Coordinates of N, CA and C in Angstrom, one line a residue:
Q1 N -2.6 -3.1 2.3 CA -1.5 -2.6 3.0 C -1.3 -1.1 2.7
V2 N -1.0 -0.4 3.8 CA -0.8 1.1 3.6 C 0.6 1.4 3.2
Q3 N 0.8 2.2 2.2 CA 2.1 2.7 1.8 C 2.1 4.2 1.7
L4 N 3.1 4.8 2.2 CA 3.3 6.3 2.1 C 4.6 6.5 1.3
V5 N 4.6 7.3 0.3 CA 5.8 7.6 -0.5 C 6.0 9.1 -0.6
E6 N 7.1 9.5 0.0 CA 7.4 10.9 -0.1 C 8.3 11.3 -1.3
S7 N 8.1 12.5 -1.8 CA 8.9 13.0 -2.8 C 9.0 14.6 -2.7
G8 N 9.9 15.2 -3.5 CA 10.0 16.6 -3.5 C 11.1 17.2 -2.8
G9 N 11.9 16.4 -2.1 CA 13.0 17.0 -1.4 C 14.1 17.4 -2.3
G10 N 15.1 18.1 -1.8 CA 16.2 18.6 -2.6 C 17.0 19.7 -1.9
L11 N 17.9 20.3 -2.7 CA 18.7 21.4 -2.2 C 18.0 22.7 -2.5
V12 N 17.9 23.6 -1.6 CA 17.3 24.9 -1.8 C 18.1 25.9 -1.0
Q13 N 18.1 27.2 -1.5 CA 18.8 28.2 -0.8 C 18.0 28.8 0.3
P14 N 18.6 29.3 1.3 CA 17.9 30.0 2.4 C 16.9 31.0 1.8
G15 N 15.7 31.0 2.4 CA 14.7 31.9 1.9 C 13.8 31.3 0.8
G16 N 14.2 30.2 0.3 CA 13.5 29.6 -0.8 C 12.3 28.7 -0.4
S17 N 11.7 28.0 -1.3 CA 10.5 27.2 -1.1 C 10.7 25.8 -1.7
L18 N 10.0 24.9 -1.1 CA 9.9 23.5 -1.6 C 8.5 23.0 -1.2
R19 N 8.0 22.1 -2.1 CA 6.8 21.4 -1.7 C 7.0 19.9 -1.7
L20 N 6.8 19.3 -0.6 CA 6.9 17.9 -0.4 C 5.6 17.2 -0.7
S21 N 5.6 16.0 -1.2 CA 4.4 15.2 -1.5 C 4.5 13.9 -0.8
C22 N 3.3 13.4 -0.3 CA 3.2 12.1 0.3 C 2.0 11.4 -0.4
A23 N 2.4 10.5 -1.3 CA 1.3 9.7 -2.0 C 1.0 8.5 -1.2
A24 N -0.3 8.4 -0.8 CA -0.8 7.3 0.0 C -1.5 6.3 -0.8
S25 N -1.4 5.0 -0.4 CA -2.2 3.9 -0.9 C -2.6 3.0 0.2
G26 N -3.8 2.5 0.1 CA -4.3 1.6 1.1 C -5.0 2.3 2.2
R27 N -5.1 3.7 2.2 CA -5.7 4.5 3.2 C -6.1 5.8 2.5
T28 N -7.3 6.3 2.9 CA -7.7 7.6 2.3 C -7.2 8.7 3.2
V29 N -6.4 9.6 2.7 CA -5.8 10.6 3.6 C -6.8 11.5 4.2
S30 N -7.9 11.7 3.6 CA -8.9 12.6 4.2 C -9.6 12.0 5.4
S31 N -9.5 10.7 5.6 CA -10.2 10.0 6.7 C -9.3 9.7 7.9
Y32 N -8.0 9.9 7.8 CA -7.1 9.6 8.9 C -6.2 10.8 9.3
A33 N -5.7 10.7 10.5 CA -4.7 11.7 10.8 C -3.5 11.5 9.9
M34 N -2.9 12.7 9.4 CA -1.8 12.7 8.6 C -0.8 13.7 9.1
G35 N 0.5 13.5 8.9 CA 1.4 14.4 9.4 C 2.8 14.3 8.8
W36 N 3.6 15.3 9.1 CA 5.0 15.3 8.6 C 5.9 15.4 9.8
F37 N 7.0 14.6 9.8 CA 8.0 14.7 10.8 C 9.3 15.0 10.1
R38 N 10.3 15.4 10.9 CA 11.6 15.6 10.3 C 12.7 15.2 11.3
Q39 N 13.8 14.8 10.8 CA 14.9 14.4 11.7 C 16.2 15.0 11.1
A40 N 16.8 15.9 11.8 CA 18.0 16.5 11.4 C 19.2 15.6 11.9
P41 N 20.4 15.8 11.3 CA 21.5 15.0 11.7 C 21.8 15.2 13.2
G42 N 21.9 14.0 13.9 CA 22.3 14.1 15.3 C 21.2 14.5 16.2
K43 N 19.9 14.6 15.7 CA 18.8 15.0 16.5 C 17.7 14.0 16.5
E44 N 16.8 14.1 17.4 CA 15.6 13.2 17.4 C 14.6 13.6 16.4
R45 N 13.8 12.6 16.0 CA 12.7 13.0 15.0 C 11.7 13.8 15.8
E46 N 11.2 14.8 15.1 CA 10.2 15.7 15.7 C 9.0 16.0 14.7
V47 N 7.9 16.2 15.3 CA 6.7 16.5 14.5 C 6.8 17.9 13.9
V48 N 6.5 18.1 12.7 CA 6.4 19.4 12.0 C 5.0 19.9 12.0
V49 N 4.1 19.1 11.4 CA 2.8 19.5 11.2 C 1.9 18.2 11.2
A50 N 0.7 18.3 11.7 CA -0.2 17.2 11.6 C -1.6 17.7 11.5
V51 N -2.5 16.9 10.9 CA -3.9 17.3 10.7 C -4.8 16.1 10.7
R52 N -6.0 16.3 11.2 CA -7.1 15.4 11.1 C -8.2 16.2 10.5
W53 N -8.3 16.1 9.1 CA -9.3 17.0 8.5 C -10.7 16.7 8.9
S54 N -11.0 15.4 9.1 CA -12.4 15.1 9.4 C -12.9 15.7 10.7
V55 N -12.0 16.1 11.6 CA -12.5 16.7 12.8 C -12.0 18.2 13.0
G56 N -11.3 18.6 11.9 CA -10.8 20.0 11.9 C -9.7 20.4 12.9
I57 N -8.8 19.5 13.1 CA -7.7 19.8 14.0 C -6.4 19.8 13.2
T58 N -5.6 20.8 13.4 CA -4.3 20.9 12.8 C -3.3 21.4 13.9
Y59 N -2.1 20.8 13.8 CA -1.0 21.1 14.8 C 0.2 21.5 13.9
Y60 N 0.8 22.7 14.3 CA 2.0 23.1 13.7 C 3.0 23.3 14.8
A61 N 4.2 22.8 14.6 CA 5.3 23.1 15.5 C 5.6 24.6 15.5
D62 N 6.0 25.1 16.6 CA 6.3 26.6 16.7 C 7.4 27.0 15.7
A63 N 8.3 26.1 15.4 CA 9.4 26.5 14.5 C 9.0 26.7 13.1
V64 N 7.8 26.2 12.7 CA 7.4 26.3 11.3 C 6.1 27.1 11.1
K65 N 5.5 27.5 12.2 CA 4.2 28.3 12.1 C 4.4 29.5 11.2
G66 N 3.5 29.7 10.3 CA 3.6 30.9 9.4 C 4.4 30.6 8.2
R67 N 5.2 29.5 8.1 CA 6.1 29.2 7.0 C 5.7 28.0 6.3
F68 N 5.2 27.0 7.0 CA 4.8 25.7 6.4 C 3.3 25.5 6.4
T69 N 2.8 24.8 5.4 CA 1.3 24.6 5.2 C 1.1 23.2 4.8
I70 N 0.2 22.5 5.4 CA -0.2 21.1 5.0 C -1.5 21.2 4.2
S71 N -1.6 20.4 3.1 CA -2.8 20.4 2.3 C -2.9 19.0 1.7
R72 N -4.0 18.8 1.0 CA -4.2 17.5 0.4 C -4.9 17.6 -1.0
D73 N -4.7 16.6 -1.8 CA -5.4 16.4 -3.0 C -6.2 15.1 -3.0
N74 N -7.5 15.2 -2.8 CA -8.3 14.0 -2.7 C -8.2 13.1 -3.9
A75 N -8.2 13.7 -5.1 CA -8.2 12.9 -6.3 C -6.9 12.0 -6.4
R76 N -5.8 12.6 -5.9 CA -4.5 11.9 -5.9 C -4.2 11.2 -4.6
N77 N -5.1 11.4 -3.7 CA -4.9 10.8 -2.3 C -3.5 11.1 -1.8
T78 N -3.1 12.4 -1.9 CA -1.8 12.8 -1.6 C -1.8 14.0 -0.7
V79 N -0.9 14.0 0.2 CA -0.7 15.1 1.2 C 0.5 15.9 0.8
Y80 N 0.4 17.2 0.9 CA 1.5 18.1 0.6 C 2.0 18.9 1.8
L81 N 3.3 19.2 1.8 CA 3.8 20.1 2.8 C 4.5 21.2 2.0
Q82 N 3.9 22.4 2.0 CA 4.5 23.6 1.4 C 5.4 24.2 2.4
M83 N 6.6 24.4 2.0 CA 7.6 25.0 2.9 C 8.1 26.3 2.3
N84 N 7.9 27.4 2.9 CA 8.4 28.7 2.5 C 9.4 29.3 3.5
S85 N 10.1 30.3 3.0 CA 11.1 31.0 3.8 C 12.0 30.0 4.6
L86 N 12.5 29.1 3.8 CA 13.3 28.0 4.4 C 14.6 28.5 5.0
K87 N 15.0 27.9 6.1 CA 16.2 28.3 6.9 C 17.1 27.1 6.9
P88 N 18.4 27.3 7.1 CA 19.3 26.2 7.3 C 18.9 25.2 8.3
E89 N 18.3 25.6 9.4 CA 17.9 24.7 10.4 C 16.7 23.9 10.0
D90 N 16.1 24.1 8.9 CA 15.1 23.2 8.4 C 15.7 22.0 7.7
T91 N 17.0 22.0 7.5 CA 17.6 20.8 6.9 C 17.4 19.5 7.7
A92 N 16.8 18.5 7.0 CA 16.5 17.3 7.7 C 15.9 16.3 6.7
V93 N 15.8 15.1 7.1 CA 15.0 14.1 6.3 C 13.5 14.3 6.8
Y94 N 12.6 14.4 5.9 CA 11.2 14.7 6.2 C 10.5 13.4 5.9
Y95 N 9.7 13.0 6.9 CA 8.9 11.8 6.8 C 7.4 12.0 6.9
C96 N 6.7 11.3 6.1 CA 5.2 11.4 6.2 C 4.7 10.3 7.1
A97 N 3.7 10.5 7.8 CA 3.1 9.6 8.8 C 1.6 9.6 8.7
S98 N 1.0 8.5 9.1 CA -0.5 8.4 9.1 C -1.0 7.6 10.3
G99 N -2.2 7.9 10.6 CA -2.8 7.2 11.8 C -2.6 7.9 13.1
G100 N -3.2 7.4 14.2 CA -3.0 8.0 15.5 C -4.0 9.2 15.7
I101 N -3.6 10.1 16.6 CA -4.4 11.2 16.9 C -3.7 12.5 16.8
V102 N -4.4 13.6 16.5 CA -3.8 14.9 16.5 C -4.5 15.7 17.6
T103 N -3.8 16.4 18.4 CA -4.3 17.3 19.4 C -3.7 18.7 19.2
P104 N -4.2 19.7 19.9 CA -3.6 21.0 19.9 C -2.1 21.0 20.4
Q105 N -1.8 19.9 21.1 CA -0.4 19.8 21.7 C 0.5 18.9 20.8
G106 N 0.0 18.2 19.8 CA 0.9 17.4 19.0 C 0.3 16.3 18.3
Y107 N 1.1 15.3 17.9 CA 0.6 14.2 17.1 C 1.2 12.9 17.7
Y108 N 0.3 11.9 17.9 CA 0.7 10.7 18.7 C 0.1 9.5 18.1
G109 N 0.8 8.4 18.2 CA 0.3 7.1 17.9 C 0.2 6.7 16.4
M110 N 0.9 7.4 15.6 CA 0.9 7.1 14.2 C 1.3 5.6 13.9
D111 N 0.7 5.0 12.9 CA 1.0 3.6 12.7 C 1.7 3.3 11.3
Y112 N 1.8 4.2 10.5 CA 2.5 4.0 9.2 C 3.4 5.2 8.9
W113 N 4.6 4.9 8.3 CA 5.6 5.8 8.0 C 6.1 5.7 6.6
G114 N 6.4 6.8 5.9 CA 7.2 6.7 4.7 C 8.6 6.5 5.0
K115 N 9.4 6.5 3.9 CA 10.9 6.3 4.0 C 11.6 7.6 4.1
G116 N 11.0 8.7 3.8 CA 11.6 10.0 4.0 C 12.2 10.6 2.7
T117 N 12.3 11.9 2.7 CA 12.9 12.6 1.6 C 13.8 13.7 2.2
L118 N 15.0 13.9 1.7 CA 16.0 14.8 2.3 C 15.8 16.2 1.8
V119 N 15.7 17.1 2.7 CA 15.7 18.6 2.4 C 17.0 19.2 2.9
T120 N 17.7 19.9 2.1 CA 18.9 20.6 2.5 C 18.7 22.0 2.1
V121 N 18.9 22.9 3.1 CA 18.8 24.3 3.0 C 20.2 24.9 3.1
S122 N 20.8 25.3 2.1 CA 22.1 25.8 2.1 C 22.4 26.7 0.9
S123 N 23.3 27.7 1.2 CA 23.7 28.6 0.1 C 25.0 28.0 -0.6

């Protein structure tokens, strides 16, 4: 059974940085599409970044391009989301997802989700 466990959320000031982790079990992160979504209060869940390393495709939402970076640690079977230059509008629950497909237009059809980690950007 596939499990995704996020960690690393918290309170950070505007302009600060955080690194989120998504520890996976039951699936090798380097072999599947992996991504991060977020859901702000009162808003729909949206994709932030997604990647399929095996085919070299990465998608970043326009709102985070140049500030967020996705990476992985094969030994830990963990995916990371490095978030820099954080803004109050980045405040949301961040979810890790796996499966599906990644295209230059987005990320679709994921089949496993984590439970999320809260990121609050505020002074």
